[in-house]
Amino acid sequence: MTDLAADAAFRAQESRMRMRHRAQLLWALVVMCVVVSALIWALWVVPVSRSVAAAQPVPLGQTVELPAEGVTGVWASGTAPLLGLVECRAETADGRALGTWSVPSPGWDDTLWWMTHGGGFSPVLSIADAGGAAAFVTCSSQLDAYDGQFLLAGDVTAGGGGVGLGRMGNVDYRTGTLLALGAVGLPLFAFLMTIVLLVQGLRARRSGR
């Protein structure tokens, strides 16, 4: 009987140690989520949002000079962008065409639309770095019956690259999508997991008394 009681006590202690170890790992995961989400917001969300707020919109059809360096995002508002009719051409002063690519979906406009200043502006595409050369972009509507506005602001695609995930790392996920989902999902996960861990800790204390 004594051996059975000792064995039960040992198993109970072992179970508590496993639960404590699991709780420590989950707390570490919460801290990591908070740190990563803080970096995403500080280095990506807030700068992009401020750049949109500071940009000056112009009607579709006009030509605007690109910033001197870095990838530039094109944001548009109006009927033409809503219908997907906006097309842009970017080239340097000597006629060299610059690369453009569309924004990922899901992305900024699906998760962080509430951080976009201005009336109804959404990211439509990104323009490659001009390498310090003078460059210009012209955005227009494919159908003259529909108008709109556009502005040049921060790039939401993080350069248009991707991150290889999956078992063999052979599945590419757009960096802009991962950042947009992380900016919203990581803080929410950390908040909910904190509540769960606190409730579990209170229950463990009560059961241990």
Short mmCIF file of N, CA and C in Angstrom, two decimals, residues 49-208:
data_model
loop_
_atom_site.label_atom_id
_atom_site.label_comp_id
_atom_site.label_asym_id
_atom_site.label_seq_id
_atom_site.Cartn_x
_atom_site.Cartn_y
_atom_site.Cartn_z
N SER A 49 1.83 53.43 -42.67
CA SER A 49 0.65 54.24 -42.37
C SER A 49 0.98 55.73 -42.39
N ARG A 50 2.11 56.11 -41.82
CA ARG A 50 2.51 57.52 -41.80
C ARG A 50 2.82 58.02 -43.20
N SER A 51 3.41 57.18 -44.04
CA SER A 51 3.73 57.61 -45.40
C SER A 51 2.47 57.87 -46.21
N VAL A 52 1.43 57.06 -45.98
CA VAL A 52 0.16 57.29 -46.69
C VAL A 52 -0.47 58.60 -46.22
N ALA A 53 -0.40 58.86 -44.91
CA ALA A 53 -0.97 60.09 -44.37
C ALA A 53 -0.26 61.32 -44.90
N ALA A 54 1.06 61.21 -45.16
CA ALA A 54 1.83 62.37 -45.59
C ALA A 54 1.81 62.57 -47.10
N ALA A 55 1.35 61.56 -47.86
CA ALA A 55 1.38 61.66 -49.32
C ALA A 55 0.26 62.55 -49.85
N GLN A 56 0.50 63.12 -51.01
CA GLN A 56 -0.48 63.99 -51.66
C GLN A 56 -1.11 63.25 -52.83
N PRO A 57 -2.41 62.96 -52.79
CA PRO A 57 -3.05 62.25 -53.91
C PRO A 57 -3.22 63.15 -55.13
N VAL A 58 -3.18 62.51 -56.29
CA VAL A 58 -3.39 63.22 -57.56
C VAL A 58 -4.38 62.41 -58.39
N PRO A 59 -5.06 63.03 -59.34
CA PRO A 59 -6.01 62.29 -60.18
C PRO A 59 -5.31 61.27 -61.07
N LEU A 60 -5.99 60.19 -61.39
CA LEU A 60 -5.46 59.22 -62.34
C LEU A 60 -5.22 59.89 -63.68
N GLY A 61 -4.12 59.51 -64.30
CA GLY A 61 -3.74 60.10 -65.57
C GLY A 61 -2.57 61.04 -65.47
N GLN A 62 -2.26 61.51 -64.26
CA GLN A 62 -1.13 62.42 -64.08
C GLN A 62 0.17 61.63 -63.89
N THR A 63 1.27 62.30 -64.10
CA THR A 63 2.60 61.72 -63.92
C THR A 63 3.24 62.31 -62.66
N VAL A 64 3.79 61.42 -61.83
CA VAL A 64 4.38 61.83 -60.55
C VAL A 64 5.81 61.32 -60.48
N GLU A 65 6.68 62.12 -59.89
CA GLU A 65 8.07 61.70 -59.73
C GLU A 65 8.18 60.72 -58.58
N LEU A 66 8.95 59.67 -58.79
CA LEU A 66 9.17 58.66 -57.76
C LEU A 66 10.16 59.18 -56.73
N PRO A 67 10.07 58.67 -55.48
CA PRO A 67 11.10 59.00 -54.49
C PRO A 67 12.47 58.55 -54.97
N ALA A 68 13.50 59.14 -54.39
CA ALA A 68 14.86 58.89 -54.86
C ALA A 68 15.30 57.44 -54.68
N GLU A 69 14.93 56.80 -53.57
CA GLU A 69 15.42 55.46 -53.27
C GLU A 69 14.31 54.59 -52.71
N GLY A 70 14.52 53.29 -52.83
CA GLY A 70 13.62 52.32 -52.22
C GLY A 70 12.45 51.93 -53.10
N VAL A 71 11.84 50.81 -52.73
CA VAL A 71 10.64 50.35 -53.41
C VAL A 71 9.47 51.25 -53.01
N THR A 72 8.66 51.62 -53.98
CA THR A 72 7.56 52.55 -53.74
C THR A 72 6.22 51.84 -53.94
N GLY A 73 5.27 52.12 -53.06
CA GLY A 73 3.94 51.57 -53.19
C GLY A 73 2.99 52.56 -53.84
N VAL A 74 2.13 52.06 -54.71
CA VAL A 74 1.10 52.87 -55.33
C VAL A 74 -0.23 52.56 -54.67
N TRP A 75 -0.88 53.60 -54.15
CA TRP A 75 -2.17 53.47 -53.48
C TRP A 75 -3.21 54.22 -54.30
N ALA A 76 -4.38 53.66 -54.44
CA ALA A 76 -5.40 54.28 -55.28
C ALA A 76 -6.75 54.29 -54.58
N SER A 77 -7.59 55.22 -55.02
CA SER A 77 -8.93 55.37 -54.47
C SER A 77 -9.88 55.80 -55.56
N GLY A 78 -11.11 55.34 -55.49
CA GLY A 78 -12.10 55.73 -56.48
C GLY A 78 -12.73 54.54 -57.18
N THR A 79 -13.51 54.82 -58.21
CA THR A 79 -14.24 53.77 -58.92
C THR A 79 -13.31 52.85 -59.71
N ALA A 80 -12.35 53.42 -60.40
CA ALA A 80 -11.44 52.62 -61.22
C ALA A 80 -10.64 51.61 -60.39
N PRO A 81 -10.04 52.01 -59.27
CA PRO A 81 -9.35 51.01 -58.44
C PRO A 81 -10.30 49.96 -57.87
N LEU A 82 -11.51 50.38 -57.52
CA LEU A 82 -12.48 49.43 -56.98
C LEU A 82 -12.80 48.34 -57.99
N LEU A 83 -12.80 48.69 -59.26
CA LEU A 83 -13.11 47.73 -60.33
C LEU A 83 -11.85 47.05 -60.88
N GLY A 84 -10.70 47.37 -60.31
CA GLY A 84 -9.46 46.77 -60.77
C GLY A 84 -9.00 47.26 -62.13
N LEU A 85 -9.26 48.52 -62.44
CA LEU A 85 -8.95 49.06 -63.76
C LEU A 85 -7.73 49.96 -63.78
N VAL A 86 -6.98 50.02 -62.67
CA VAL A 86 -5.82 50.91 -62.61
C VAL A 86 -4.60 50.21 -63.19
N GLU A 87 -3.90 50.89 -64.08
CA GLU A 87 -2.64 50.40 -64.61
C GLU A 87 -1.59 51.51 -64.50
N CYS A 88 -0.37 51.11 -64.19
CA CYS A 88 0.70 52.09 -63.97
C CYS A 88 1.91 51.76 -64.83
N ARG A 89 2.59 52.82 -65.26
CA ARG A 89 3.83 52.68 -66.03
C ARG A 89 4.89 53.52 -65.33
N ALA A 90 6.00 52.88 -65.01
CA ALA A 90 7.09 53.57 -64.31
C ALA A 90 8.37 53.44 -65.12
N GLU A 91 9.08 54.55 -65.30
CA GLU A 91 10.33 54.52 -66.05
C GLU A 91 11.23 55.65 -65.59
N THR A 92 12.51 55.48 -65.79
CA THR A 92 13.48 56.50 -65.44
C THR A 92 13.49 57.60 -66.50
N ALA A 93 14.21 58.66 -66.20
CA ALA A 93 14.25 59.80 -67.13
C ALA A 93 14.85 59.42 -68.48
N ASP A 94 15.72 58.39 -68.50
CA ASP A 94 16.33 57.98 -69.77
C ASP A 94 15.53 56.89 -70.48
N GLY A 95 14.33 56.62 -69.99
CA GLY A 95 13.44 55.68 -70.69
C GLY A 95 13.52 54.24 -70.22
N ARG A 96 14.29 53.95 -69.19
CA ARG A 96 14.39 52.57 -68.70
C ARG A 96 13.16 52.22 -67.86
N ALA A 97 12.48 51.15 -68.22
CA ALA A 97 11.27 50.75 -67.51
C ALA A 97 11.63 50.11 -66.17
N LEU A 98 10.86 50.44 -65.15
CA LEU A 98 11.05 49.86 -63.83
C LEU A 98 10.05 48.73 -63.61
N GLY A 99 10.49 47.72 -62.89
CA GLY A 99 9.62 46.58 -62.61
C GLY A 99 8.49 46.94 -61.66
N THR A 100 7.35 46.34 -61.86
CA THR A 100 6.20 46.52 -60.98
C THR A 100 5.62 45.16 -60.65
N TRP A 101 4.97 45.06 -59.50
CA TRP A 101 4.29 43.82 -59.12
C TRP A 101 3.09 44.16 -58.25
N SER A 102 2.10 43.29 -58.30
CA SER A 102 0.86 43.53 -57.57
C SER A 102 1.04 43.19 -56.10
N VAL A 103 0.18 43.74 -55.27
CA VAL A 103 0.24 43.46 -53.83
C VAL A 103 -0.38 42.10 -53.56
N PRO A 104 0.09 41.40 -52.53
CA PRO A 104 -0.45 40.07 -52.24
C PRO A 104 -1.83 40.13 -51.61
N SER A 105 -2.53 39.03 -51.74
CA SER A 105 -3.83 38.90 -51.08
C SER A 105 -3.90 37.50 -50.47
N PRO A 106 -4.26 37.39 -49.19
CA PRO A 106 -4.58 38.49 -48.28
C PRO A 106 -3.34 39.31 -47.94
N GLY A 107 -3.58 40.56 -47.61
CA GLY A 107 -2.47 41.46 -47.31
C GLY A 107 -2.96 42.63 -46.50
N TRP A 108 -2.32 43.78 -46.71
CA TRP A 108 -2.61 44.98 -45.94
C TRP A 108 -4.09 45.35 -46.01
N ASP A 109 -4.64 45.36 -47.21
CA ASP A 109 -6.01 45.83 -47.38
C ASP A 109 -7.04 44.90 -46.75
N ASP A 110 -6.65 43.67 -46.44
CA ASP A 110 -7.56 42.71 -45.82
C ASP A 110 -7.47 42.73 -44.29
N THR A 111 -6.33 43.12 -43.76
CA THR A 111 -6.13 43.04 -42.31
C THR A 111 -5.89 44.38 -41.65
N LEU A 112 -5.24 45.29 -42.35
CA LEU A 112 -4.83 46.56 -41.74
C LEU A 112 -5.45 47.76 -42.43
N TRP A 113 -6.60 47.58 -43.08
CA TRP A 113 -7.27 48.67 -43.77
C TRP A 113 -7.57 49.83 -42.83
N TRP A 114 -7.80 49.53 -41.56
CA TRP A 114 -8.14 50.57 -40.59
C TRP A 114 -6.94 51.43 -40.21
N MET A 115 -5.74 51.04 -40.65
CA MET A 115 -4.55 51.85 -40.43
C MET A 115 -4.24 52.77 -41.60
N THR A 116 -5.06 52.71 -42.66
CA THR A 116 -4.84 53.52 -43.85
C THR A 116 -5.51 54.87 -43.70
N HIS A 117 -4.72 55.93 -43.73
CA HIS A 117 -5.26 57.28 -43.65
C HIS A 117 -5.79 57.71 -45.02
N GLY A 118 -6.76 58.56 -45.01
CA GLY A 118 -7.34 59.03 -46.27
C GLY A 118 -8.60 58.26 -46.60
N GLY A 119 -9.33 58.75 -47.58
CA GLY A 119 -10.61 58.15 -47.91
C GLY A 119 -10.51 57.01 -48.90
N GLY A 120 -10.55 55.79 -48.40
CA GLY A 120 -10.66 54.62 -49.26
C GLY A 120 -9.46 54.26 -50.08
N PHE A 121 -8.27 54.68 -49.70
CA PHE A 121 -7.08 54.32 -50.46
C PHE A 121 -6.64 52.89 -50.15
N SER A 122 -6.27 52.16 -51.19
CA SER A 122 -5.82 50.79 -51.04
C SER A 122 -4.54 50.59 -51.86
N PRO A 123 -3.63 49.75 -51.39
CA PRO A 123 -2.42 49.48 -52.18
C PRO A 123 -2.77 48.65 -53.41
N VAL A 124 -2.25 49.04 -54.56
CA VAL A 124 -2.56 48.32 -55.79
C VAL A 124 -1.33 47.64 -56.40
N LEU A 125 -0.17 48.27 -56.29
CA LEU A 125 1.05 47.62 -56.78
C LEU A 125 2.27 48.31 -56.20
N SER A 126 3.43 47.73 -56.46
CA SER A 126 4.69 48.29 -55.99
C SER A 126 5.63 48.48 -57.16
N ILE A 127 6.51 49.47 -57.04
CA ILE A 127 7.44 49.81 -58.10
C ILE A 127 8.86 49.60 -57.59
N ALA A 128 9.69 48.97 -58.40
CA ALA A 128 11.06 48.65 -58.01
C ALA A 128 11.89 49.92 -57.80
N ASP A 129 12.94 49.75 -57.03
CA ASP A 129 13.86 50.85 -56.75
C ASP A 129 14.50 51.35 -58.04
N ALA A 130 14.52 52.66 -58.21
CA ALA A 130 15.11 53.26 -59.43
C ALA A 130 16.62 53.37 -59.33
N GLY A 131 17.18 52.97 -58.21
CA GLY A 131 18.63 53.01 -58.08
C GLY A 131 19.21 54.41 -57.99
N GLY A 132 18.43 55.36 -57.47
CA GLY A 132 18.91 56.72 -57.34
C GLY A 132 18.69 57.59 -58.55
N ALA A 133 18.25 57.00 -59.66
CA ALA A 133 18.01 57.78 -60.87
C ALA A 133 16.65 58.46 -60.80
N ALA A 134 16.50 59.56 -61.51
CA ALA A 134 15.22 60.25 -61.58
C ALA A 134 14.23 59.36 -62.33
N ALA A 135 13.06 59.17 -61.75
CA ALA A 135 12.07 58.28 -62.35
C ALA A 135 10.68 58.85 -62.14
N PHE A 136 9.77 58.40 -62.99
CA PHE A 136 8.40 58.93 -62.96
C PHE A 136 7.42 57.78 -63.15
N VAL A 137 6.23 57.95 -62.59
CA VAL A 137 5.18 56.94 -62.72
C VAL A 137 3.89 57.61 -63.17
N THR A 138 3.20 56.95 -64.07
CA THR A 138 1.90 57.42 -64.54
C THR A 138 0.88 56.32 -64.31
N CYS A 139 -0.16 56.61 -63.55
CA CYS A 139 -1.22 55.66 -63.30
C CYS A 139 -2.51 56.18 -63.94
N SER A 140 -3.20 55.32 -64.62
CA SER A 140 -4.42 55.73 -65.31
C SER A 140 -5.46 54.62 -65.25
N SER A 141 -6.67 54.96 -65.62
CA SER A 141 -7.76 53.99 -65.67
C SER A 141 -7.83 53.37 -67.06
N GLN A 142 -8.06 52.07 -67.12
CA GLN A 142 -8.16 51.40 -68.40
C GLN A 142 -9.40 51.83 -69.18
N LEU A 143 -10.41 52.33 -68.47
CA LEU A 143 -11.61 52.85 -69.10
C LEU A 143 -11.81 54.29 -68.67
N ASP A 144 -11.94 55.18 -69.63
CA ASP A 144 -12.05 56.62 -69.32
C ASP A 144 -13.32 56.96 -68.55
N ALA A 145 -14.29 56.07 -68.58
CA ALA A 145 -15.56 56.35 -67.90
C ALA A 145 -15.42 56.29 -66.38
N TYR A 146 -14.34 55.69 -65.89
CA TYR A 146 -14.15 55.54 -64.45
C TYR A 146 -12.89 56.31 -64.04
N ASP A 147 -13.02 57.08 -62.98
CA ASP A 147 -11.90 57.89 -62.53
C ASP A 147 -11.45 57.45 -61.14
N GLY A 148 -10.52 58.20 -60.60
CA GLY A 148 -10.01 57.89 -59.27
C GLY A 148 -8.78 58.73 -58.98
N GLN A 149 -8.15 58.45 -57.86
CA GLN A 149 -6.93 59.13 -57.44
C GLN A 149 -5.88 58.10 -57.08
N PHE A 150 -4.62 58.54 -57.07
CA PHE A 150 -3.56 57.67 -56.60
C PHE A 150 -2.50 58.51 -55.89
N LEU A 151 -1.72 57.83 -55.08
CA LEU A 151 -0.62 58.49 -54.38
C LEU A 151 0.52 57.49 -54.24
N LEU A 152 1.70 58.02 -53.99
CA LEU A 152 2.90 57.20 -53.78
C LEU A 152 3.25 57.21 -52.30
N ALA A 153 3.35 56.02 -51.72
CA ALA A 153 3.63 55.90 -50.29
C ALA A 153 4.44 54.64 -50.03
N GLY A 154 4.38 54.15 -48.80
CA GLY A 154 5.17 52.99 -48.41
C GLY A 154 4.76 51.72 -49.13
N ASP A 155 5.73 50.85 -49.30
CA ASP A 155 5.53 49.56 -49.96
C ASP A 155 5.01 48.54 -48.94
N VAL A 156 3.91 47.86 -49.26
CA VAL A 156 3.34 46.88 -48.33
C VAL A 156 3.76 45.45 -48.67
N THR A 157 4.56 45.27 -49.72
CA THR A 157 4.95 43.92 -50.13
C THR A 157 6.30 43.50 -49.58
N ALA A 158 6.96 44.42 -48.85
CA ALA A 158 8.31 44.14 -48.32
C ALA A 158 9.27 43.74 -49.44
N GLY A 159 9.21 44.47 -50.53
CA GLY A 159 10.11 44.22 -51.64
C GLY A 159 9.61 43.18 -52.62
N GLY A 160 8.42 42.62 -52.36
CA GLY A 160 7.85 41.65 -53.28
C GLY A 160 8.38 40.24 -53.14
N GLY A 161 9.21 40.00 -52.15
CA GLY A 161 9.78 38.68 -51.97
C GLY A 161 8.84 37.71 -51.28
N GLY A 162 9.33 36.50 -51.08
CA GLY A 162 8.56 35.47 -50.41
C GLY A 162 9.41 34.72 -49.41
N VAL A 163 8.76 33.95 -48.55
CA VAL A 163 9.44 33.15 -47.54
C VAL A 163 9.08 31.69 -47.79
N GLY A 164 10.10 30.86 -47.93
CA GLY A 164 9.87 29.45 -48.17
C GLY A 164 9.51 28.72 -46.89
N LEU A 165 8.30 28.18 -46.83
CA LEU A 165 7.84 27.43 -45.67
C LEU A 165 7.43 26.02 -46.11
N GLY A 166 6.86 25.28 -45.20
CA GLY A 166 6.50 23.91 -45.53
C GLY A 166 7.57 22.94 -45.06
N ARG A 167 7.34 21.65 -45.28
CA ARG A 167 8.26 20.63 -44.79
C ARG A 167 9.64 20.78 -45.42
N MET A 168 9.69 21.06 -46.71
CA MET A 168 10.97 21.19 -47.40
C MET A 168 11.28 22.64 -47.75
N GLY A 169 10.47 23.56 -47.26
CA GLY A 169 10.68 24.96 -47.57
C GLY A 169 10.42 25.32 -49.01
N ASN A 170 9.63 24.48 -49.69
CA ASN A 170 9.40 24.68 -51.12
C ASN A 170 8.07 25.38 -51.42
N VAL A 171 7.39 25.84 -50.38
CA VAL A 171 6.14 26.58 -50.57
C VAL A 171 6.41 28.04 -50.22
N ASP A 172 6.34 28.92 -51.21
CA ASP A 172 6.64 30.33 -50.99
C ASP A 172 5.38 31.09 -50.57
N TYR A 173 5.50 31.81 -49.48
CA TYR A 173 4.43 32.70 -49.02
C TYR A 173 4.92 34.13 -49.16
N ARG A 174 4.08 34.98 -49.72
CA ARG A 174 4.47 36.36 -49.94
C ARG A 174 4.77 37.03 -48.61
N THR A 175 5.87 37.77 -48.56
CA THR A 175 6.29 38.42 -47.33
C THR A 175 5.24 39.42 -46.84
N GLY A 176 4.62 40.14 -47.77
CA GLY A 176 3.59 41.10 -47.39
C GLY A 176 2.41 40.43 -46.71
N THR A 177 2.04 39.23 -47.17
CA THR A 177 0.95 38.49 -46.54
C THR A 177 1.32 38.07 -45.13
N LEU A 178 2.54 37.54 -44.96
CA LEU A 178 2.98 37.10 -43.63
C LEU A 178 3.04 38.26 -42.65
N LEU A 179 3.52 39.41 -43.11
CA LEU A 179 3.60 40.58 -42.24
C LEU A 179 2.21 41.07 -41.85
N ALA A 180 1.30 41.11 -42.82
CA ALA A 180 -0.05 41.59 -42.54
C ALA A 180 -0.77 40.66 -41.56
N LEU A 181 -0.65 39.37 -41.78
CA LEU A 181 -1.29 38.41 -40.87
C LEU A 181 -0.62 38.42 -39.50
N GLY A 182 0.71 38.57 -39.48
CA GLY A 182 1.42 38.61 -38.21
C GLY A 182 1.11 39.84 -37.40
N ALA A 183 0.91 40.98 -38.07
CA ALA A 183 0.62 42.22 -37.36
C ALA A 183 -0.69 42.14 -36.59
N VAL A 184 -1.64 41.37 -37.11
CA VAL A 184 -2.94 41.23 -36.45
C VAL A 184 -3.03 39.95 -35.64
N GLY A 185 -2.54 38.86 -36.21
CA GLY A 185 -2.70 37.55 -35.57
C GLY A 185 -1.82 37.33 -34.35
N LEU A 186 -0.57 37.78 -34.40
CA LEU A 186 0.35 37.54 -33.29
C LEU A 186 -0.09 38.23 -31.99
N PRO A 187 -0.47 39.52 -32.01
CA PRO A 187 -0.95 40.13 -30.76
C PRO A 187 -2.21 39.46 -30.23
N LEU A 188 -3.12 39.07 -31.14
CA LEU A 188 -4.34 38.40 -30.70
C LEU A 188 -4.02 37.05 -30.07
N PHE A 189 -3.12 36.30 -30.69
CA PHE A 189 -2.72 35.01 -30.13
C PHE A 189 -2.07 35.18 -28.76
N ALA A 190 -1.17 36.17 -28.64
CA ALA A 190 -0.50 36.41 -27.37
C ALA A 190 -1.50 36.79 -26.27
N PHE A 191 -2.49 37.61 -26.62
CA PHE A 191 -3.50 38.03 -25.65
C PHE A 191 -4.34 36.84 -25.17
N LEU A 192 -4.83 36.04 -26.10
CA LEU A 192 -5.66 34.90 -25.73
C LEU A 192 -4.87 33.85 -24.97
N MET A 193 -3.63 33.60 -25.39
CA MET A 193 -2.80 32.61 -24.70
C MET A 193 -2.45 33.08 -23.29
N THR A 194 -2.27 34.37 -23.10
CA THR A 194 -2.00 34.90 -21.76
C THR A 194 -3.17 34.63 -20.82
N ILE A 195 -4.38 34.86 -21.31
CA ILE A 195 -5.57 34.58 -20.50
C ILE A 195 -5.64 33.10 -20.14
N VAL A 196 -5.40 32.23 -21.13
CA VAL A 196 -5.46 30.79 -20.88
C VAL A 196 -4.42 30.38 -19.84
N LEU A 197 -3.21 30.87 -19.96
CA LEU A 197 -2.15 30.51 -19.02
C LEU A 197 -2.43 31.03 -17.61
N LEU A 198 -2.98 32.24 -17.52
CA LEU A 198 -3.30 32.77 -16.20
C LEU A 198 -4.40 31.95 -15.54
N VAL A 199 -5.42 31.56 -16.30
CA VAL A 199 -6.50 30.73 -15.75
C VAL A 199 -5.97 29.38 -15.33
N GLN A 200 -5.12 28.77 -16.13
CA GLN A 200 -4.53 27.48 -15.77
C GLN A 200 -3.66 27.60 -14.53
N GLY A 201 -2.93 28.72 -14.42
CA GLY A 201 -2.11 28.91 -13.22
C GLY A 201 -2.93 29.04 -11.97
N LEU A 202 -4.07 29.76 -12.05
CA LEU A 202 -4.95 29.88 -10.88
C LEU A 202 -5.55 28.53 -10.50
N ARG A 203 -5.95 27.75 -11.49
CA ARG A 203 -6.51 26.44 -11.20
C ARG A 203 -5.47 25.53 -10.57
N ALA A 204 -4.23 25.60 -11.07
CA ALA A 204 -3.16 24.75 -10.51
C ALA A 204 -2.88 25.12 -9.07
N ARG A 205 -2.91 26.40 -8.74
CA ARG A 205 -2.67 26.84 -7.35
C ARG A 205 -3.78 26.35 -6.43
N ARG A 206 -5.03 26.45 -6.91
CA ARG A 206 -6.15 26.01 -6.08
C ARG A 206 -6.12 24.50 -5.85
N SER A 207 -5.78 23.75 -6.90
CA SER A 207 -5.73 22.29 -6.75
C SER A 207 -4.57 21.84 -5.90
N GLY A 208 -3.50 22.68 -5.84
CA GLY A 208 -2.35 22.30 -5.04
C GLY A 208 -2.50 22.58 -3.57
#
